[in-house]
mmCIF file of C-alpha atoms in Angstrom:
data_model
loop_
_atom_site.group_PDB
_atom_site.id
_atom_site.type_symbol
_atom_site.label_atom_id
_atom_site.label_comp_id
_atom_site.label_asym_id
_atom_site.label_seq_id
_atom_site.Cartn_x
_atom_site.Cartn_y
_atom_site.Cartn_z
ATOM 1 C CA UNK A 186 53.126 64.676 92.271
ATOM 2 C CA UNK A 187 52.042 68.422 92.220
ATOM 3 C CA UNK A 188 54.599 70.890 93.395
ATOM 4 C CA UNK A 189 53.015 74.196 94.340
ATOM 5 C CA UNK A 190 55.182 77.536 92.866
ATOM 6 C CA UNK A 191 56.614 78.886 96.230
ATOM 7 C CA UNK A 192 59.103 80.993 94.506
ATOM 8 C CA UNK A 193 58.982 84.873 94.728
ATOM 9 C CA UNK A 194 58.762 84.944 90.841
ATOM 10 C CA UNK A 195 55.688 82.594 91.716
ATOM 11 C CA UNK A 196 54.298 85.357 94.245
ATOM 12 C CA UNK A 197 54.388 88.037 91.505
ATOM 13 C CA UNK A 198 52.716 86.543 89.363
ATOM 14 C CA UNK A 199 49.755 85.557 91.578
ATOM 15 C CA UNK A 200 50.041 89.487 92.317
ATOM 16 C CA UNK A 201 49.505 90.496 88.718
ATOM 17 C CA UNK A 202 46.931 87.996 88.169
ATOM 18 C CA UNK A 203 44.736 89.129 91.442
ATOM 19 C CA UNK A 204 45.172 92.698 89.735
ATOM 20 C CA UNK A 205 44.258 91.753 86.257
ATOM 21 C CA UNK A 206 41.433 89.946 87.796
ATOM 22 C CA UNK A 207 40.093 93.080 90.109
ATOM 23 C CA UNK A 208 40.315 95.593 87.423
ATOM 24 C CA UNK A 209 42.361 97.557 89.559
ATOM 25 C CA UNK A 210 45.911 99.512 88.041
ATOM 26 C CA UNK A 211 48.610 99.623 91.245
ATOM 27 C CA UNK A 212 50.209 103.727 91.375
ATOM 28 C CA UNK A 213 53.109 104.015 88.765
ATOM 29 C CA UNK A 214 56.599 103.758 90.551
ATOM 30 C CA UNK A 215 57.809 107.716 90.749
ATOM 31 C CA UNK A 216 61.519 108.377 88.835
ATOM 32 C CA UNK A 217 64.269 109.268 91.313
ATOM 33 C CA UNK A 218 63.632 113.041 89.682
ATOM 34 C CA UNK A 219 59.449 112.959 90.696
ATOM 35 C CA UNK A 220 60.813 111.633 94.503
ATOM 36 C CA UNK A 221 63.677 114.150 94.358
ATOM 37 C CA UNK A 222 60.987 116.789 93.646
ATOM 38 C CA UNK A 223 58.693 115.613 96.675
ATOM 39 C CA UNK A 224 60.921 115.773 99.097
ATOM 40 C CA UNK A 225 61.785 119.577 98.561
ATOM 41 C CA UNK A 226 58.207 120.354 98.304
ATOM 42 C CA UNK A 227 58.023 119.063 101.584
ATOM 43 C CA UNK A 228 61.106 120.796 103.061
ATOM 44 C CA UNK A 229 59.940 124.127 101.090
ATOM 45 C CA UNK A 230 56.385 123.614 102.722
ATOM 46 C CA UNK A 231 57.552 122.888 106.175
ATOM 47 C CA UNK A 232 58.153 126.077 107.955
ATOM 48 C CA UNK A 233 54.970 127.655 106.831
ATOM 49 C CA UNK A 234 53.355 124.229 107.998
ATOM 50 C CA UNK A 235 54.962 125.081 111.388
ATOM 51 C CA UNK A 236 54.039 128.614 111.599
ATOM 52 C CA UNK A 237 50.668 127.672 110.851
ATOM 53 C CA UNK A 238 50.137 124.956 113.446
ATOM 54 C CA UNK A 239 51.631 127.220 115.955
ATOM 55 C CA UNK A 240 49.290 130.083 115.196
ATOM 56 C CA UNK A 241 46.162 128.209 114.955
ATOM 57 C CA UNK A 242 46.227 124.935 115.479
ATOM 58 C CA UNK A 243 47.733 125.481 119.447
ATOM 59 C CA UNK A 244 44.890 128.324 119.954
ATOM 60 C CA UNK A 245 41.824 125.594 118.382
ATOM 61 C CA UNK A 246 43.748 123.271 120.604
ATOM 62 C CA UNK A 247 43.709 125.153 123.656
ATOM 63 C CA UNK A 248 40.278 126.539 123.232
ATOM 64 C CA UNK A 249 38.998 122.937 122.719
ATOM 65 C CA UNK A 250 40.885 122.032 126.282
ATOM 66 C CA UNK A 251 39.354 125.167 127.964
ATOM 67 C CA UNK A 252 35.704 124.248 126.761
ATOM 68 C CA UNK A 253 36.307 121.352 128.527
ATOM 69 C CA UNK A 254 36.908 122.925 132.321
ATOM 70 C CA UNK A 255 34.722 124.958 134.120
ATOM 71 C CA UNK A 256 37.296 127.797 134.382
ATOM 72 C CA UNK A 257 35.462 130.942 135.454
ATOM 73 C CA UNK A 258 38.503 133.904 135.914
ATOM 74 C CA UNK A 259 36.464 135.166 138.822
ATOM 75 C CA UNK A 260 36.590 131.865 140.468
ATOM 76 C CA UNK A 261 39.627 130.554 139.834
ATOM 77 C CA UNK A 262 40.099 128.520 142.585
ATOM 78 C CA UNK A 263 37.226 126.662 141.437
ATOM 79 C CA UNK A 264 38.741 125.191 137.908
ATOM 80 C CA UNK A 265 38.081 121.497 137.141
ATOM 81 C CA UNK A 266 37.528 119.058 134.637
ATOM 82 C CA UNK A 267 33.732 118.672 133.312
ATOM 83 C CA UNK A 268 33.862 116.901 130.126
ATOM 84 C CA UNK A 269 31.109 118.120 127.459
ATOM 85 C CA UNK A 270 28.818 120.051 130.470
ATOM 86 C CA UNK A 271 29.610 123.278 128.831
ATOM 87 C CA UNK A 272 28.492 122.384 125.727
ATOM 88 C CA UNK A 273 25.280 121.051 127.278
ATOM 89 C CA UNK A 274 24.458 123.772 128.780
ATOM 90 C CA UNK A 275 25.176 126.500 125.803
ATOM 91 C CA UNK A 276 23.061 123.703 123.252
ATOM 92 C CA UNK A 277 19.932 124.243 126.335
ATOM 93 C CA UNK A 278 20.503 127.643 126.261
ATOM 94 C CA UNK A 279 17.640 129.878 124.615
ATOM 95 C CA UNK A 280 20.131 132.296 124.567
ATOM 96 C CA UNK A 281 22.554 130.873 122.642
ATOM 97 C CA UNK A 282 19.809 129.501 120.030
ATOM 98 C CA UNK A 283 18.474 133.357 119.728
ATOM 99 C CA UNK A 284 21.738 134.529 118.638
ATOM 100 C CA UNK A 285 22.076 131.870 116.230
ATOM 101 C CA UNK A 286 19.182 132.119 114.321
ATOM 102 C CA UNK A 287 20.168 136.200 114.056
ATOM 103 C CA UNK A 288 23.224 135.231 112.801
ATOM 104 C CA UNK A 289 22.018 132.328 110.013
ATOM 105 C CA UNK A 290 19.303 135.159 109.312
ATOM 106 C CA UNK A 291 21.448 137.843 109.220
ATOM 107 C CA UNK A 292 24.455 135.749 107.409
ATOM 108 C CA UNK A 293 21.699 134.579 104.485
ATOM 109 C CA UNK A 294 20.068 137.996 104.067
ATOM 110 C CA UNK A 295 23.688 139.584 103.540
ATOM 111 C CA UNK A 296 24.683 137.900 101.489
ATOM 112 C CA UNK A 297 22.030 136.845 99.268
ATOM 113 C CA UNK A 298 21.519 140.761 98.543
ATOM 114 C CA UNK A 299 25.539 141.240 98.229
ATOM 115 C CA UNK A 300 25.672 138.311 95.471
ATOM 116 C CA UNK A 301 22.580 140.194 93.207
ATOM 117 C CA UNK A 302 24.125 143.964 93.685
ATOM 118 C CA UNK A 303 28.126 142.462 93.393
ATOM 119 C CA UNK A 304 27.181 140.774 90.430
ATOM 120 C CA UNK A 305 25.338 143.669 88.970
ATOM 121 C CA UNK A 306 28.475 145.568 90.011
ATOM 122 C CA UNK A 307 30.835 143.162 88.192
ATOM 123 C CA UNK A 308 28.842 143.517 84.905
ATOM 124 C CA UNK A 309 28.958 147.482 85.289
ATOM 125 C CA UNK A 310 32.442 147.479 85.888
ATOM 126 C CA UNK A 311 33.528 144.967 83.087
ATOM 127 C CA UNK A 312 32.026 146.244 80.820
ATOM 128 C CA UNK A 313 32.455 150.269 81.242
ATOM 129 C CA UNK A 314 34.729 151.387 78.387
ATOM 130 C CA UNK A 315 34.761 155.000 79.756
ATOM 131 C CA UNK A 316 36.577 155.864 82.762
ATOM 132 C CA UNK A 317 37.033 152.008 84.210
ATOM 133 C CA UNK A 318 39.468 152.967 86.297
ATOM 134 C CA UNK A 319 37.614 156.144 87.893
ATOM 135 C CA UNK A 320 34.079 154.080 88.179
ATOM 136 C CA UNK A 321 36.263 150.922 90.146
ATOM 137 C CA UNK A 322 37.916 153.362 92.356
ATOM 138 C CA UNK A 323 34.761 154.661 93.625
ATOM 139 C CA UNK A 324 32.889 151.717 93.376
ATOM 140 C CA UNK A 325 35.559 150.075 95.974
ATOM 141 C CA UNK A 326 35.971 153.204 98.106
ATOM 142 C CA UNK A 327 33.164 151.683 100.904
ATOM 143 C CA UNK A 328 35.289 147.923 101.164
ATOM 144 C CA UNK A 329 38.043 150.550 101.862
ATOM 145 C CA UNK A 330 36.767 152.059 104.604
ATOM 146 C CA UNK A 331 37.483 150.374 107.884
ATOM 147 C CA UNK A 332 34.244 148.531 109.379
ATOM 148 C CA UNK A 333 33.698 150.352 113.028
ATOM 149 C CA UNK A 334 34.421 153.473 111.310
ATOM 150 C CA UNK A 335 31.789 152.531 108.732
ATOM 151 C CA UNK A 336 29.555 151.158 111.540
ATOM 152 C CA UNK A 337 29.902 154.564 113.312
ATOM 153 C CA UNK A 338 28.314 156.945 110.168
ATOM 154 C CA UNK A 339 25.344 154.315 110.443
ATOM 155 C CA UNK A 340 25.286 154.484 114.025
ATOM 156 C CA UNK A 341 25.026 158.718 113.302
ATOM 157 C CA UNK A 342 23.012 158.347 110.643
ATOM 158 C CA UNK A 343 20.029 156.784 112.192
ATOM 159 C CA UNK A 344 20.602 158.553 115.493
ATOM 160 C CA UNK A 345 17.284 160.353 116.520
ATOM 161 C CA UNK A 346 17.130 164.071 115.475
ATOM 162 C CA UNK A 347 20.625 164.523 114.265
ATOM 163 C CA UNK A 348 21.099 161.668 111.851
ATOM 164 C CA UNK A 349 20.669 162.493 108.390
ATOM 165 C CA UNK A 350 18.324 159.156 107.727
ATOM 166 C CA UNK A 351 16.643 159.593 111.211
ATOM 167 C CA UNK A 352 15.132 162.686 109.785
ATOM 168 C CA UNK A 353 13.309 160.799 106.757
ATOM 169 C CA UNK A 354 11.412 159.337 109.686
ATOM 170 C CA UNK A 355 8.531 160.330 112.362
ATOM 171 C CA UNK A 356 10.291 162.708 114.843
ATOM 172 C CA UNK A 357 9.988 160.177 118.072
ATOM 173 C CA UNK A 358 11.106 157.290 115.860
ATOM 174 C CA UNK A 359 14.478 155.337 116.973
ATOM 175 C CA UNK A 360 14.843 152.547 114.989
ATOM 176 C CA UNK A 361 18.173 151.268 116.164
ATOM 177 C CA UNK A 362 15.670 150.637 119.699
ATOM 178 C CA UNK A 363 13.493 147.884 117.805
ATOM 179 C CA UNK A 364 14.463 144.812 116.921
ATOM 180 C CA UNK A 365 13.537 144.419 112.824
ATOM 181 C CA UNK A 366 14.324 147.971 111.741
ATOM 182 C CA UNK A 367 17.737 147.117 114.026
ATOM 183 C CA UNK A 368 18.407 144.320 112.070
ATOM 184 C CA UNK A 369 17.754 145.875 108.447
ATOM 185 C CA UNK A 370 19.901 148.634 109.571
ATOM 186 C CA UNK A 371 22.902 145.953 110.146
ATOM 187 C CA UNK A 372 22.092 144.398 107.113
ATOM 188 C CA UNK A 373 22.159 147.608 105.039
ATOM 189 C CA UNK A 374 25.750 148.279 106.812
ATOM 190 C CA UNK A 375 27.112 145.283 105.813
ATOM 191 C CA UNK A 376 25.876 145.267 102.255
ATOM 192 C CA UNK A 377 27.234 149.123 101.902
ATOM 193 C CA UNK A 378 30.746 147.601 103.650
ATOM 194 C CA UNK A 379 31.482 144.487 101.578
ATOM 195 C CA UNK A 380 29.505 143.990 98.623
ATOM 196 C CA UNK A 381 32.239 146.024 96.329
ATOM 197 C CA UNK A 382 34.617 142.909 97.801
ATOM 198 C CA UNK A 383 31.726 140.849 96.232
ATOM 199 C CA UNK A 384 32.032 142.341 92.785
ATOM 200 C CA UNK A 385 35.845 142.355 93.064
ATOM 201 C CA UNK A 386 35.729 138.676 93.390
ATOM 202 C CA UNK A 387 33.137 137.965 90.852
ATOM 203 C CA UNK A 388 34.914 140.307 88.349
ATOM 204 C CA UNK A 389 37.544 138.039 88.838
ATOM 205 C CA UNK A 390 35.253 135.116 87.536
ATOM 206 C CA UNK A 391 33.870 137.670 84.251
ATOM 207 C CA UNK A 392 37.361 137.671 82.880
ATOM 208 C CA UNK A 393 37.275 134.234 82.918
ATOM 209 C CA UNK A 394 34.287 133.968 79.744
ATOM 210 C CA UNK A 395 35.530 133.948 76.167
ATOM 211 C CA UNK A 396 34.264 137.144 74.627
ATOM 212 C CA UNK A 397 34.086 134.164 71.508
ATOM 213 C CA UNK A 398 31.930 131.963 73.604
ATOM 214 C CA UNK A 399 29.135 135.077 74.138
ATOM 215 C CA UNK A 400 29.561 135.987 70.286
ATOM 216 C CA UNK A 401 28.955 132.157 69.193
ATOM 217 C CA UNK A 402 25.430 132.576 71.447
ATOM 218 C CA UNK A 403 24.370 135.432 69.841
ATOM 219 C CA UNK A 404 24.858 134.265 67.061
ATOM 220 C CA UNK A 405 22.894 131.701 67.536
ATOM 221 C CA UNK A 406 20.243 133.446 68.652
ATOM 222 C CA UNK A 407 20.437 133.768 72.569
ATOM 223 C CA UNK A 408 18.994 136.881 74.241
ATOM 224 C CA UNK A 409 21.125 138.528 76.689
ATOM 225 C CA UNK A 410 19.427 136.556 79.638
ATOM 226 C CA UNK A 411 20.309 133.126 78.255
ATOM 227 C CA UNK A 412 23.881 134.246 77.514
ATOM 228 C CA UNK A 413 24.181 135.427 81.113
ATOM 229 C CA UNK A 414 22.436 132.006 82.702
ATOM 230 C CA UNK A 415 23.477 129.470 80.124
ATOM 231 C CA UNK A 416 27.204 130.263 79.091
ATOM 232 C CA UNK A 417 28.886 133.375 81.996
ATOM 233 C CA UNK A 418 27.427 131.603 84.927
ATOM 234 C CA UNK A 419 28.354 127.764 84.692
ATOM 235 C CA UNK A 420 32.007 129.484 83.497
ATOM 236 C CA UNK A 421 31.886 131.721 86.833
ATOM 237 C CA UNK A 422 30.749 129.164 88.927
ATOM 238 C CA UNK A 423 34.651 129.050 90.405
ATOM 239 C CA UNK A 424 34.247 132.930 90.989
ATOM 240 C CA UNK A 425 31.001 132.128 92.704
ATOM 241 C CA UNK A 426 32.288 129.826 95.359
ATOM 242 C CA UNK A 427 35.458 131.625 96.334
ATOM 243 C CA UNK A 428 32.926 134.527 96.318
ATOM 244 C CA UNK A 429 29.914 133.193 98.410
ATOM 245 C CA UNK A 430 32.180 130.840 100.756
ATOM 246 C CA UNK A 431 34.432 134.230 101.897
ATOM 247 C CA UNK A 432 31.391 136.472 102.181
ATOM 248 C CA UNK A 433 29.452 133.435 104.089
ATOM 249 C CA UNK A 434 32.460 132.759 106.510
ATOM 250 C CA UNK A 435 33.131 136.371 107.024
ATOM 251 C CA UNK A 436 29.306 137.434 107.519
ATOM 252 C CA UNK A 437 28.671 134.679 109.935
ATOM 253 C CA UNK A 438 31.102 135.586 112.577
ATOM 254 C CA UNK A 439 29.609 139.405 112.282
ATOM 255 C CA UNK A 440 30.551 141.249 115.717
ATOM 256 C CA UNK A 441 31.732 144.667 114.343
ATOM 257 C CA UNK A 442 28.407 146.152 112.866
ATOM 258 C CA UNK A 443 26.118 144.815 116.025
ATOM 259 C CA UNK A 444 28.611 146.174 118.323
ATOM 260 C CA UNK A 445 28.919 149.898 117.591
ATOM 261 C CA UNK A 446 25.082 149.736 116.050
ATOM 262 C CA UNK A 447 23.344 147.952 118.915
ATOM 263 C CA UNK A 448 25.303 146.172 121.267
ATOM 264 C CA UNK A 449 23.428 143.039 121.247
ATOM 265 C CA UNK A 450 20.314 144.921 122.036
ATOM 266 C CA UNK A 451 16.977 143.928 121.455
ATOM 267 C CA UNK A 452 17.594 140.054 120.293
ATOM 268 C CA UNK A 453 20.083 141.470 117.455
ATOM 269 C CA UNK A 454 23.515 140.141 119.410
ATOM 270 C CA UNK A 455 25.403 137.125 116.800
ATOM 271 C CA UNK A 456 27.087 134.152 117.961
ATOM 272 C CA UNK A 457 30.175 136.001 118.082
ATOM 273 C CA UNK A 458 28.518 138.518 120.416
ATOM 274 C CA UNK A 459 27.421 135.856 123.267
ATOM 275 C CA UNK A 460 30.852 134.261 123.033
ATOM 276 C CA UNK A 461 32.475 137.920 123.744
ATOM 277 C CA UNK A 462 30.390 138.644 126.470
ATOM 278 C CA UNK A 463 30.748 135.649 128.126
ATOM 279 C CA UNK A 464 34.944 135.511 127.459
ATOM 280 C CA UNK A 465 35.663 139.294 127.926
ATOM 281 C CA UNK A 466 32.673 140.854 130.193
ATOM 282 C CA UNK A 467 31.728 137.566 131.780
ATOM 283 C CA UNK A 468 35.227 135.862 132.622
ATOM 284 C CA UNK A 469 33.903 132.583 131.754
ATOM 285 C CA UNK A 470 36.786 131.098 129.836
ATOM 286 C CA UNK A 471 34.842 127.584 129.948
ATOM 287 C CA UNK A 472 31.401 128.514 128.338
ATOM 288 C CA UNK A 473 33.142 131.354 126.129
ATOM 289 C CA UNK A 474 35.426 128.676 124.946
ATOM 290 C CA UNK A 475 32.814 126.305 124.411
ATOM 291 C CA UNK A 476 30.998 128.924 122.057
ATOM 292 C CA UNK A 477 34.044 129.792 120.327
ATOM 293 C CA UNK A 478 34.523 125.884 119.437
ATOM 294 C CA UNK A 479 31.486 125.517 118.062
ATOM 295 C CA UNK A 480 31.410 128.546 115.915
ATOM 296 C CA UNK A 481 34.136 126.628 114.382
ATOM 297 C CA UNK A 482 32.459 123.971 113.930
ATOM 298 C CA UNK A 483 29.506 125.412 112.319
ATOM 299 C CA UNK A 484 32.331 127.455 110.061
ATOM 300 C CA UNK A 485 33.618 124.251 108.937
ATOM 301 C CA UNK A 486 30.338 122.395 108.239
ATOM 302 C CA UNK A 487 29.290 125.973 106.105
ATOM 303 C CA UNK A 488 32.692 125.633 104.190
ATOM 304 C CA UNK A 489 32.228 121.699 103.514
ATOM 305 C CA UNK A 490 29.074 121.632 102.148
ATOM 306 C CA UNK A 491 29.743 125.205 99.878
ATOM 307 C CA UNK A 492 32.996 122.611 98.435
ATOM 308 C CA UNK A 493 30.874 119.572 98.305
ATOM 309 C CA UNK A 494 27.860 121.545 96.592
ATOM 310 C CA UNK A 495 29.493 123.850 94.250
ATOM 311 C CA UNK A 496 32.804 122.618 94.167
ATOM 312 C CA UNK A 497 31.262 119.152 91.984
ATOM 313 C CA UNK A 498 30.058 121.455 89.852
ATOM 314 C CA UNK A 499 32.707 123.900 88.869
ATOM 315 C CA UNK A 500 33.799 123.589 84.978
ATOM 316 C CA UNK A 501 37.183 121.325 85.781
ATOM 317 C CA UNK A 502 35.752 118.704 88.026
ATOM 318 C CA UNK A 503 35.554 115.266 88.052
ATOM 319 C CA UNK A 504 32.354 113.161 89.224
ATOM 320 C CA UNK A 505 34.025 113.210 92.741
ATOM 321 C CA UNK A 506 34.286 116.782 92.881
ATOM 322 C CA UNK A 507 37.755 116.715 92.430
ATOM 323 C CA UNK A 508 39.858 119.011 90.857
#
């Protein structure tokens, strides 16, 4: 007669075997001291996890519920429920597609030309021996200045007869009226604003690399490009996200530059342009809510695939990207 092992010691044992069988390790039980430690991190984390759900997670909320009315402030009476119509009709809108291909083209330009000159930068100001302090200070002095009051001596500067760069050009030339030279203009104002906060950050990433490490190289027989390619950058590569993923987030929701420079004018308005006209000059809390949502959206997808790309590769990471 076979008598099958019902017993809990029985059940345990199955469990271990199933384990041993899979491969698989169960988590290590935590001391009382590890648990002890969790819960205050949690406590000590939950009022700024409160302050930040109230200021952002209620306004993504309520934008998201606002996207979904038509909810014109002019109209008011006329406020209803319509589901994803608004974002229908912004994602048929020519309008909407204009602006954001100014914005990708004006986001990648940026900041392609602010990583090349901020990395340049970096070097320059790692390496000066004389008068580091004095060649940081002014190198920084532009990321200092505040951005409409930087936009504004562009806006002067290129102003017809008066401004100081106008007068480099044909005497009936108004480039801020045209479309390309508009946009080179904003691109040249936002490389003078934040590429110094581009070298700051990849500075950052230069004291990281073992004076050793270069020595060893040169030793060894590496010019001064393979030493910068082959040993700084894989050790900056942190630097570099932090640095690209700010500047990329920060340059695609431009509205300062286009709105003292050219107001939107001549196909040159961002996304963040259309959604202000629609929310402030408009009234149209439904389709300027709708555009605000999916500028978030876009954000987010930007910031996901700068962690999934780069962050697997950072020095530090394991095969899932994980740090």
């Amino acid at each position: 007669m076979t008598v099958q092992d019902s017993t809990p010691a029985g059940t345990a044992g199955a469990t271990v075997a199933g384990e041993a069988t899979s491969g698989k390790k169960g988590k290590p039980a935590l001391s009382e001291g590890k648990k002890a430690e969790r819960r205050l991190g949690l406590w000590l984390c939950a009022p700024a996890f409160i302050v930040m759900i109230a200021v952002t997670g209620y306004p993504i909320l309520y934008s998201v519920w606002l996207s979904l009315q038509r909810y014109d402030l002019r109209f008011p009476a006329q406020q209803q429920f319509v589901g994803f119509d608004n974002y229908a009709a912004v994602l048929s809108s020519s309008y909407w597609w204009t602006a954001f291909g100014t914005t990708m083209l004006l986001t990648v330009v940026s900041v392609a030309i602010e990583f090349v000159l901020g990395m340049a930068l970096a070097l320059i100001m790692h390496r000066t021996l004389v008068g580091r302090g004095l060649v940081r200070t002014v190198a920084l002095i532009p990321y200092g200045i505040v951005t409409v009051v930087a936009a504004f001596s562009w806006y002067y500067a290129w102003t017809p007869k008066t401004g100081y760069l106008a007068n480099f050009l044909a005497a009936d030339a108004a480039p801020l009226t045209e479309q390309w030279p508009s946009l080179f203009i904003i691109i040249g104002a936002e490389v003078w604003k934040t590429t110094p906060f581009m070298a700051l950050l990849l500075m950052a990433g230069l004291a990281l690399v073992p004076d050793d490490l270069l020595k060893a190289a040169a030793m060894d027989g590496a010019s001064a490009w393979q030493r910068f390619t082959k040993v700084m950058l894989p050790v900056m590569k942190p630097a570099i996200l932090v640095a690209l993923l700010f500047r990329t987030l920060d340059a695609f929701r431009i509205f300062d530059n286009i709105y003292v420079l050219t107001n939107g004018a001549q196909d040159t308005g961002s996304v963040s342009m259309q959604t202000y006209d629609n929310l402030v000059k408009g009234l149209n809390l439904g389709i300027g809510s709708t555009m605000a949502v999916l500028i978030f959206i876009t954000v987010a997808i930007i910031a996901f695939i700068f962690i999934k790309v780069f962050g697997t590769a950072a020095p530090g990471s394991d095969n899932g990207g994980k740090r």
